[in-house]
């Protein structure tokens, strides 16, 4: 994961000090892209140990179309706790937009089902997009989507994915986001009988919170290690039938975990 180290270094070298909504303050750069060839391995950051369980449960929760943290809590995942209301609700966030985007005439669009059907029947389409930035509903969301859109691309029998992220917590959020979209690419590729291609991240305000600078510098002293591999143990009926137990990451040998406080 040299790409991730290079980005940390870029922010430390070129970042501009910028205040932010949370009050923590950041070093920030604008407009960056990272590319990962999924044929080279599964893109998990190796310069600190990641909590894979939270990442995978969060993705499965998005795919269920859920927006209440109950599912996450039931599985011991607490990454969304700070943003939920007393009943665990987050408003119409990712899951709702991905699976149940409401149209003007009151119908619901399942963007995930549609995009998979399109990949299967019309792989050369340039409209293979899922969008979470629902302008009419953003103000009801406890947190407007950070990764707000993604696009698939099929060439040479391989499926690639690029996602857009308006705001990027490079120490805590980004390693999760990379892994999450890598999981999604593998799942969709399996459903569509394609190989995996490239994963492309495009970030807008890419920042390091000022209370994560030491953690970033520590990672720069660490040598990236070989990437692990993902094994999917069976092919479920549909994209909505994957279970946590269907996935196994092998050969993940990261450097030790590094703690960092999350800005709310
Ligand atoms: N400031 C901020 N950064 C984010 O990355 C972020 C938000 N807010 N708000 C919404 C979601 C929640 N996400 C989060 C929240 C917390 C962790 C975090 O604390 N990660 C710990 C491990 C925690 C665990 O898995 O239980 C880490 O060390 O990676 C990661 C992503 C990503 N998003
Ligand atoms: O998947 C995610 C979700 C959130 N983030 C980060 C990016 C920002 O640091 C905060 C959101 O604050 P805003 O003021 O709404 O930009 O959360 C992330 O990196 N990845």
mmCIF file of C-alpha atoms and ligand atoms in Angstrom:
data_model
loop_
_atom_site.group_PDB
_atom_site.id
_atom_site.type_symbol
_atom_site.label_atom_id
_atom_site.label_comp_id
_atom_site.label_asym_id
_atom_site.label_seq_id
_atom_site.Cartn_x
_atom_site.Cartn_y
_atom_site.Cartn_z
ATOM 1 C CA UNK A 1 0.000 0.000 0.000
ATOM 2 C CA UNK A 2 2.667 2.459 -1.029
ATOM 3 C CA UNK A 3 -0.132 4.636 -2.503
ATOM 4 C CA UNK A 4 -1.563 5.226 0.971
ATOM 5 C CA UNK A 5 1.836 6.168 2.409
ATOM 6 C CA UNK A 6 2.438 8.547 -0.500
ATOM 7 C CA UNK A 7 -0.892 10.257 0.215
ATOM 8 C CA UNK A 8 -0.059 10.654 3.931
ATOM 9 C CA UNK A 9 3.262 12.182 2.921
ATOM 10 C CA UNK A 10 1.577 14.455 0.364
ATOM 11 C CA UNK A 11 -0.798 15.848 3.007
ATOM 12 C CA UNK A 12 1.993 16.322 5.551
ATOM 13 C CA UNK A 13 4.119 18.139 2.922
ATOM 14 C CA UNK A 14 1.455 20.117 1.045
ATOM 15 C CA UNK A 15 -1.527 20.264 3.383
ATOM 16 C CA UNK A 16 -2.971 23.651 4.277
ATOM 17 C CA UNK A 17 -4.139 24.237 7.826
ATOM 18 C CA UNK A 18 -7.912 24.452 7.693
ATOM 19 C CA UNK A 19 -10.598 24.663 10.341
ATOM 20 C CA UNK A 20 -13.482 22.229 10.054
ATOM 21 C CA UNK A 21 -17.012 21.529 11.273
ATOM 22 C CA UNK A 22 -15.847 19.268 14.123
ATOM 23 C CA UNK A 23 -13.564 21.904 15.652
ATOM 24 C CA UNK A 24 -10.483 19.628 15.530
ATOM 25 C CA UNK A 25 -8.748 21.328 12.607
ATOM 26 C CA UNK A 26 -7.055 19.604 9.684
ATOM 27 C CA UNK A 27 -4.190 19.646 7.220
ATOM 28 C CA UNK A 28 -5.948 19.459 3.887
ATOM 29 C CA UNK A 29 -5.263 19.049 0.161
ATOM 30 C CA UNK A 30 -7.866 19.174 -2.613
ATOM 31 C CA UNK A 31 -8.391 16.647 -5.387
ATOM 32 C CA UNK A 32 -6.401 13.431 -5.200
ATOM 33 C CA UNK A 33 -6.661 10.030 -6.871
ATOM 34 C CA UNK A 34 -5.373 6.607 -5.828
ATOM 35 C CA UNK A 35 -5.481 3.460 -7.965
ATOM 36 C CA UNK A 36 -5.325 -0.161 -6.826
ATOM 37 C CA UNK A 37 -4.906 -3.121 -9.190
ATOM 38 C CA UNK A 38 -7.085 -5.731 -7.495
ATOM 39 C CA UNK A 39 -5.179 -8.477 -9.310
ATOM 40 C CA UNK A 40 -2.172 -7.594 -7.123
ATOM 41 C CA UNK A 41 -4.005 -8.413 -3.893
ATOM 42 C CA UNK A 42 -6.709 -7.123 -1.600
ATOM 43 C CA UNK A 43 -6.042 -3.454 -0.727
ATOM 44 C CA UNK A 44 -5.898 -3.439 3.057
ATOM 45 C CA UNK A 45 -3.571 -0.886 4.633
ATOM 46 C CA UNK A 46 -0.601 -2.771 6.114
ATOM 47 C CA UNK A 47 1.112 0.094 7.965
ATOM 48 C CA UNK A 48 -1.459 -0.342 10.737
ATOM 49 C CA UNK A 49 -3.804 -3.195 11.582
ATOM 50 C CA UNK A 50 -7.375 -2.657 10.391
ATOM 51 C CA UNK A 51 -10.483 -3.928 12.112
ATOM 52 C CA UNK A 52 -11.886 -5.834 9.132
ATOM 53 C CA UNK A 53 -15.023 -6.898 10.998
ATOM 54 C CA UNK A 54 -16.360 -3.339 11.184
ATOM 55 C CA UNK A 55 -15.691 -2.716 7.487
ATOM 56 C CA UNK A 56 -17.487 -5.804 6.219
ATOM 57 C CA UNK A 57 -20.475 -5.470 8.543
ATOM 58 C CA UNK A 58 -20.879 -1.831 7.525
ATOM 59 C CA UNK A 59 -20.956 -2.798 3.825
ATOM 60 C CA UNK A 60 -23.449 -5.644 4.402
ATOM 61 C CA UNK A 61 -25.583 -3.156 6.363
ATOM 62 C CA UNK A 62 -25.543 -0.683 3.429
ATOM 63 C CA UNK A 63 -26.565 -3.499 1.066
ATOM 64 C CA UNK A 64 -29.513 -4.413 3.294
ATOM 65 C CA UNK A 65 -30.767 -0.876 2.771
ATOM 66 C CA UNK A 66 -30.700 -0.232 6.507
ATOM 67 C CA UNK A 67 -30.130 3.126 8.159
ATOM 68 C CA UNK A 68 -30.557 2.177 11.805
ATOM 69 C CA UNK A 69 -27.410 1.201 13.725
ATOM 70 C CA UNK A 70 -29.220 -1.737 15.381
ATOM 71 C CA UNK A 71 -27.734 -4.265 12.929
ATOM 72 C CA UNK A 72 -24.251 -2.849 13.572
ATOM 73 C CA UNK A 73 -24.719 -2.890 17.363
ATOM 74 C CA UNK A 74 -26.001 -6.496 17.204
ATOM 75 C CA UNK A 75 -22.702 -7.396 15.511
ATOM 76 C CA UNK A 76 -20.473 -5.441 17.881
ATOM 77 C CA UNK A 77 -19.751 -2.579 15.464
ATOM 78 C CA UNK A 78 -19.745 0.900 16.971
ATOM 79 C CA UNK A 79 -18.315 3.127 14.202
ATOM 80 C CA UNK A 80 -21.647 4.927 13.561
ATOM 81 C CA UNK A 81 -22.746 5.321 17.208
ATOM 82 C CA UNK A 82 -21.864 8.990 17.574
ATOM 83 C CA UNK A 83 -24.085 10.082 14.690
ATOM 84 C CA UNK A 84 -27.292 8.157 15.441
ATOM 85 C CA UNK A 85 -30.302 9.565 17.308
ATOM 86 C CA UNK A 86 -31.839 7.983 20.463
ATOM 87 C CA UNK A 87 -33.613 5.318 18.383
ATOM 88 C CA UNK A 88 -30.446 4.475 16.423
ATOM 89 C CA UNK A 89 -31.586 6.227 13.250
ATOM 90 C CA UNK A 90 -29.257 8.050 10.866
ATOM 91 C CA UNK A 91 -31.873 9.360 8.429
ATOM 92 C CA UNK A 92 -31.901 8.390 4.720
ATOM 93 C CA UNK A 93 -28.132 7.673 4.467
ATOM 94 C CA UNK A 94 -26.255 5.257 2.163
ATOM 95 C CA UNK A 95 -28.442 2.152 2.555
ATOM 96 C CA UNK A 96 -31.613 4.077 1.855
ATOM 97 C CA UNK A 97 -30.245 5.799 -1.247
ATOM 98 C CA UNK A 98 -28.552 2.673 -2.653
ATOM 99 C CA UNK A 99 -31.640 0.472 -2.328
ATOM 100 C CA UNK A 100 -34.677 2.769 -2.001
ATOM 101 C CA UNK A 101 -34.149 6.104 -3.786
ATOM 102 C CA UNK A 102 -37.645 7.630 -3.846
ATOM 103 C CA UNK A 103 -38.731 9.222 -7.117
ATOM 104 C CA UNK A 104 -41.087 12.103 -7.765
ATOM 105 C CA UNK A 105 -44.050 9.774 -8.308
ATOM 106 C CA UNK A 106 -43.423 7.865 -5.083
ATOM 107 C CA UNK A 107 -41.715 4.813 -6.609
ATOM 108 C CA UNK A 108 -38.537 3.343 -5.170
ATOM 109 C CA UNK A 109 -35.416 2.687 -7.214
ATOM 110 C CA UNK A 110 -33.056 -0.112 -6.207
ATOM 111 C CA UNK A 111 -29.841 1.288 -7.659
ATOM 112 C CA UNK A 112 -27.782 -1.771 -6.696
ATOM 113 C CA UNK A 113 -30.111 -4.277 -8.356
ATOM 114 C CA UNK A 114 -30.352 -2.047 -11.443
ATOM 115 C CA UNK A 115 -26.634 -1.500 -11.844
ATOM 116 C CA UNK A 116 -25.929 -5.239 -11.561
ATOM 117 C CA UNK A 117 -28.564 -5.990 -14.194
ATOM 118 C CA UNK A 118 -26.962 -3.372 -16.429
ATOM 119 C CA UNK A 119 -23.449 -4.809 -15.912
ATOM 120 C CA UNK A 120 -24.781 -8.245 -16.888
ATOM 121 C CA UNK A 121 -26.763 -7.134 -19.936
ATOM 122 C CA UNK A 122 -24.999 -3.971 -21.100
ATOM 123 C CA UNK A 123 -21.420 -4.078 -19.793
ATOM 124 C CA UNK A 124 -20.188 -1.361 -22.177
ATOM 125 C CA UNK A 125 -22.647 1.132 -20.724
ATOM 126 C CA UNK A 126 -21.120 4.381 -19.500
ATOM 127 C CA UNK A 127 -24.002 4.906 -17.101
ATOM 128 C CA UNK A 128 -23.123 2.263 -14.501
ATOM 129 C CA UNK A 129 -23.556 4.678 -11.614
ATOM 130 C CA UNK A 130 -24.886 4.520 -8.065
ATOM 131 C CA UNK A 131 -25.500 7.881 -6.432
ATOM 132 C CA UNK A 132 -26.069 8.567 -2.738
ATOM 133 C CA UNK A 133 -26.157 12.374 -2.985
ATOM 134 C CA UNK A 134 -29.919 12.821 -2.987
ATOM 135 C CA UNK A 135 -30.182 16.597 -2.977
ATOM 136 C CA UNK A 136 -33.773 16.594 -1.748
ATOM 137 C CA UNK A 137 -32.909 14.439 1.282
ATOM 138 C CA UNK A 138 -29.408 15.499 2.289
ATOM 139 C CA UNK A 139 -30.651 17.747 5.066
ATOM 140 C CA UNK A 140 -32.498 14.823 6.716
ATOM 141 C CA UNK A 141 -29.282 12.797 6.969
ATOM 142 C CA UNK A 142 -27.346 12.821 10.245
ATOM 143 C CA UNK A 143 -24.214 12.992 8.071
ATOM 144 C CA UNK A 144 -24.385 13.741 4.336
ATOM 145 C CA UNK A 145 -22.651 10.996 2.332
ATOM 146 C CA UNK A 146 -18.872 11.312 2.259
ATOM 147 C CA UNK A 147 -18.437 8.712 -0.510
ATOM 148 C CA UNK A 148 -21.354 9.956 -2.552
ATOM 149 C CA UNK A 149 -21.185 8.130 -5.889
ATOM 150 C CA UNK A 150 -19.521 5.196 -7.614
ATOM 151 C CA UNK A 151 -19.231 3.954 -11.178
ATOM 152 C CA UNK A 152 -18.462 0.549 -12.636
ATOM 153 C CA UNK A 153 -16.464 -0.111 -15.799
ATOM 154 C CA UNK A 154 -16.108 -3.395 -17.679
ATOM 155 C CA UNK A 155 -13.248 -4.108 -20.096
ATOM 156 C CA UNK A 156 -11.311 -7.274 -20.996
ATOM 157 C CA UNK A 157 -13.609 -9.357 -18.806
ATOM 158 C CA UNK A 158 -12.641 -7.336 -15.743
ATOM 159 C CA UNK A 159 -14.789 -5.177 -13.491
ATOM 160 C CA UNK A 160 -13.392 -1.902 -12.174
ATOM 161 C CA UNK A 161 -14.930 0.550 -9.733
ATOM 162 C CA UNK A 162 -14.243 4.233 -9.134
ATOM 163 C CA UNK A 163 -15.775 6.114 -6.251
ATOM 164 C CA UNK A 164 -16.093 9.813 -5.472
ATOM 165 C CA UNK A 165 -15.546 11.039 -1.948
ATOM 166 C CA UNK A 166 -16.144 14.702 -1.095
ATOM 167 C CA UNK A 167 -14.457 14.577 2.310
ATOM 168 C CA UNK A 168 -11.772 12.141 3.425
ATOM 169 C CA UNK A 169 -10.528 11.404 6.951
ATOM 170 C CA UNK A 170 -7.289 9.950 5.661
ATOM 171 C CA UNK A 171 -6.177 8.256 8.883
ATOM 172 C CA UNK A 172 -9.464 6.658 10.075
ATOM 173 C CA UNK A 173 -11.995 6.731 7.237
ATOM 174 C CA UNK A 174 -9.988 6.171 4.056
ATOM 175 C CA UNK A 175 -8.488 2.740 4.915
ATOM 176 C CA UNK A 176 -12.071 1.609 5.663
ATOM 177 C CA UNK A 177 -13.434 3.130 2.453
ATOM 178 C CA UNK A 178 -10.761 1.492 0.243
ATOM 179 C CA UNK A 179 -11.406 -1.932 1.746
ATOM 180 C CA UNK A 180 -15.168 -1.531 1.611
ATOM 181 C CA UNK A 181 -15.245 -0.669 -2.105
ATOM 182 C CA UNK A 182 -12.776 -3.486 -2.771
ATOM 183 C CA UNK A 183 -15.191 -5.947 -1.112
ATOM 184 C CA UNK A 184 -18.041 -4.527 -3.163
ATOM 185 C CA UNK A 185 -16.080 -4.858 -6.419
ATOM 186 C CA UNK A 186 -15.303 -8.505 -5.654
ATOM 187 C CA UNK A 187 -18.931 -9.258 -4.824
ATOM 188 C CA UNK A 188 -20.341 -7.611 -7.945
ATOM 189 C CA UNK A 189 -17.646 -9.224 -10.119
ATOM 190 C CA UNK A 190 -18.562 -12.640 -8.749
ATOM 191 C CA UNK A 191 -22.262 -12.027 -9.383
ATOM 192 C CA UNK A 192 -21.545 -10.942 -12.974
ATOM 193 C CA UNK A 193 -18.961 -13.693 -13.739
ATOM 194 C CA UNK A 194 -16.191 -11.147 -14.228
ATOM 195 C CA UNK A 195 -12.637 -10.919 -12.915
ATOM 196 C CA UNK A 196 -11.693 -7.950 -10.740
ATOM 197 C CA UNK A 197 -9.918 -5.033 -12.375
ATOM 198 C CA UNK A 198 -8.955 -1.714 -10.834
ATOM 199 C CA UNK A 199 -10.243 0.205 -7.826
ATOM 200 C CA UNK A 200 -9.967 3.979 -8.181
ATOM 201 C CA UNK A 201 -10.455 6.490 -5.385
ATOM 202 C CA UNK A 202 -11.160 10.141 -6.181
ATOM 203 C CA UNK A 203 -11.154 12.477 -3.192
ATOM 204 C CA UNK A 204 -12.175 16.123 -2.800
ATOM 205 C CA UNK A 205 -11.155 17.610 0.585
ATOM 206 C CA UNK A 206 -8.535 15.046 1.605
ATOM 207 C CA UNK A 207 -7.407 15.749 5.150
ATOM 208 C CA UNK A 208 -5.507 14.614 8.183
ATOM 209 C CA UNK A 209 -7.032 15.764 11.456
ATOM 210 C CA UNK A 210 -4.465 17.608 13.561
ATOM 211 C CA UNK A 211 -4.791 14.920 16.264
ATOM 212 C CA UNK A 212 -3.748 12.232 13.723
ATOM 213 C CA UNK A 213 -0.436 13.738 12.573
ATOM 214 C CA UNK A 214 1.765 11.629 14.859
ATOM 215 C CA UNK A 215 -0.109 8.483 13.792
ATOM 216 C CA UNK A 216 0.479 9.401 10.139
ATOM 217 C CA UNK A 217 4.195 10.040 10.708
ATOM 218 C CA UNK A 218 4.532 6.732 12.536
ATOM 219 C CA UNK A 219 3.097 4.944 9.494
ATOM 220 C CA UNK A 220 5.649 6.668 7.260
ATOM 221 C CA UNK A 221 8.413 4.955 9.278
ATOM 222 C CA UNK A 222 6.869 1.542 8.553
ATOM 223 C CA UNK A 223 7.585 -0.527 5.428
ATOM 224 C CA UNK A 224 4.420 -1.565 3.554
ATOM 225 C CA UNK A 225 3.959 -5.340 3.541
ATOM 226 C CA UNK A 226 2.618 -7.736 0.897
ATOM 227 C CA UNK A 227 -1.118 -7.413 0.334
ATOM 228 C CA UNK A 228 -3.441 -10.121 1.605
ATOM 229 C CA UNK A 229 -5.937 -12.032 -0.553
ATOM 230 C CA UNK A 230 -9.708 -12.251 -0.327
ATOM 231 C CA UNK A 231 -11.460 -15.587 -0.551
ATOM 232 C CA UNK A 232 -15.219 -15.696 -1.137
ATOM 233 C CA UNK A 233 -16.270 -19.150 -0.063
ATOM 234 C CA UNK A 234 -19.446 -19.556 -2.128
ATOM 235 C CA UNK A 235 -21.462 -17.797 -4.814
ATOM 236 C CA UNK A 236 -24.750 -16.648 -3.303
ATOM 237 C CA UNK A 237 -27.947 -16.291 -5.355
ATOM 238 C CA UNK A 238 -27.719 -12.506 -5.457
ATOM 239 C CA UNK A 239 -25.706 -9.548 -4.215
ATOM 240 C CA UNK A 240 -28.111 -9.362 -1.271
ATOM 241 C CA UNK A 241 -27.459 -12.893 -0.019
ATOM 242 C CA UNK A 242 -23.866 -12.588 1.183
ATOM 243 C CA UNK A 243 -23.137 -13.313 4.856
ATOM 244 C CA UNK A 244 -20.235 -12.185 6.962
ATOM 245 C CA UNK A 245 -18.966 -15.789 7.080
ATOM 246 C CA UNK A 246 -18.704 -16.002 3.268
ATOM 247 C CA UNK A 247 -15.524 -13.917 3.309
ATOM 248 C CA UNK A 248 -12.029 -14.742 4.450
ATOM 249 C CA UNK A 249 -8.932 -12.584 4.273
ATOM 250 C CA UNK A 250 -5.715 -14.612 4.182
ATOM 251 C CA UNK A 251 -2.067 -13.574 4.546
ATOM 252 C CA UNK A 252 -2.814 -10.246 6.233
ATOM 253 C CA UNK A 253 0.296 -9.433 8.280
ATOM 254 C CA UNK A 254 0.027 -5.739 9.144
ATOM 255 C CA UNK A 255 2.088 -3.610 11.505
ATOM 256 C CA UNK A 256 0.378 -3.109 14.902
ATOM 257 C CA UNK A 257 -2.839 -1.139 15.297
ATOM 258 C CA UNK A 258 -2.532 2.627 15.897
ATOM 259 C CA UNK A 259 -5.215 4.396 17.906
ATOM 260 C CA UNK A 260 -6.745 7.713 16.903
ATOM 261 C CA UNK A 261 -9.729 9.692 18.155
ATOM 262 C CA UNK A 262 -12.650 10.208 15.776
ATOM 263 C CA UNK A 263 -13.846 13.779 15.269
ATOM 264 C CA UNK A 264 -17.637 14.017 15.479
HETATM 265 N N1 LIG B 1 -14.373 12.083 11.454
HETATM 266 C C1 LIG B 1 -14.952 11.035 10.860
HETATM 267 N N2 LIG B 1 -14.163 10.140 10.219
HETATM 268 C C2 LIG B 1 -14.719 9.063 9.601
HETATM 269 O O1 LIG B 1 -13.959 8.261 9.026
HETATM 270 C C3 LIG B 1 -16.125 8.910 9.653
HETATM 271 C C4 LIG B 1 -16.905 9.857 10.328
HETATM 272 N N3 LIG B 1 -16.288 10.899 10.930
HETATM 273 N N4 LIG B 1 -18.254 9.741 10.412
HETATM 274 C C5 LIG B 1 -18.967 8.688 9.790
HETATM 275 C C6 LIG B 1 -18.142 7.489 9.458
HETATM 276 C C7 LIG B 1 -17.848 6.533 10.550
HETATM 277 N N5 LIG B 1 -16.561 5.990 10.135
HETATM 278 C C8 LIG B 1 -15.601 5.579 11.051
HETATM 279 C C9 LIG B 1 -15.740 5.888 12.379
HETATM 280 C C10 LIG B 1 -14.802 5.451 13.284
HETATM 281 C C11 LIG B 1 -13.728 4.694 12.843
HETATM 282 C C12 LIG B 1 -12.745 4.193 13.858
HETATM 283 O O2 LIG B 1 -12.758 4.606 14.988
HETATM 284 N N6 LIG B 1 -11.900 3.225 13.505
HETATM 285 C C13 LIG B 1 -10.986 2.569 14.408
HETATM 286 C C14 LIG B 1 -11.459 1.186 14.786
HETATM 287 C C15 LIG B 1 -12.840 1.186 15.290
HETATM 288 C C16 LIG B 1 -13.557 -0.153 15.182
HETATM 289 O O3 LIG B 1 -13.436 -0.860 14.184
HETATM 290 O O4 LIG B 1 -14.263 -0.493 16.111
HETATM 291 C C17 LIG B 1 -9.645 2.392 13.703
HETATM 292 O O5 LIG B 1 -8.641 2.397 14.395
HETATM 293 O O6 LIG B 1 -9.650 2.227 12.477
HETATM 294 C C18 LIG B 1 -13.597 4.374 11.502
HETATM 295 C C19 LIG B 1 -14.532 4.826 10.612
HETATM 296 C C20 LIG B 1 -16.175 6.560 8.873
HETATM 297 N N7 LIG B 1 -16.801 7.834 9.019
HETATM 298 O O1 LIG B 2 -16.923 6.952 4.921
HETATM 299 C C1 LIG B 2 -16.512 7.998 5.443
HETATM 300 C C2 LIG B 2 -17.356 8.825 6.181
HETATM 301 C C3 LIG B 2 -16.840 9.953 6.722
HETATM 302 N N1 LIG B 2 -15.552 10.297 6.534
HETATM 303 C C4 LIG B 2 -15.034 11.544 7.193
HETATM 304 C C5 LIG B 2 -14.667 12.706 6.340
HETATM 305 C C6 LIG B 2 -14.776 13.861 7.305
HETATM 306 O O2 LIG B 2 -13.582 13.903 8.103
HETATM 307 C C7 LIG B 2 -15.955 13.466 8.177
HETATM 308 C C8 LIG B 2 -17.275 14.054 7.727
HETATM 309 O O3 LIG B 2 -17.346 15.417 8.028
HETATM 310 P P1 LIG B 2 -17.962 16.490 7.010
HETATM 311 O O4 LIG B 2 -17.846 17.787 7.740
HETATM 312 O O5 LIG B 2 -19.369 16.089 6.743
HETATM 313 O O6 LIG B 2 -17.107 16.456 5.784
HETATM 314 O O7 LIG B 2 -16.026 12.061 8.060
HETATM 315 C C9 LIG B 2 -14.704 9.481 5.817
HETATM 316 O O8 LIG B 2 -13.502 9.765 5.643
HETATM 317 N N2 LIG B 2 -15.221 8.359 5.282
#
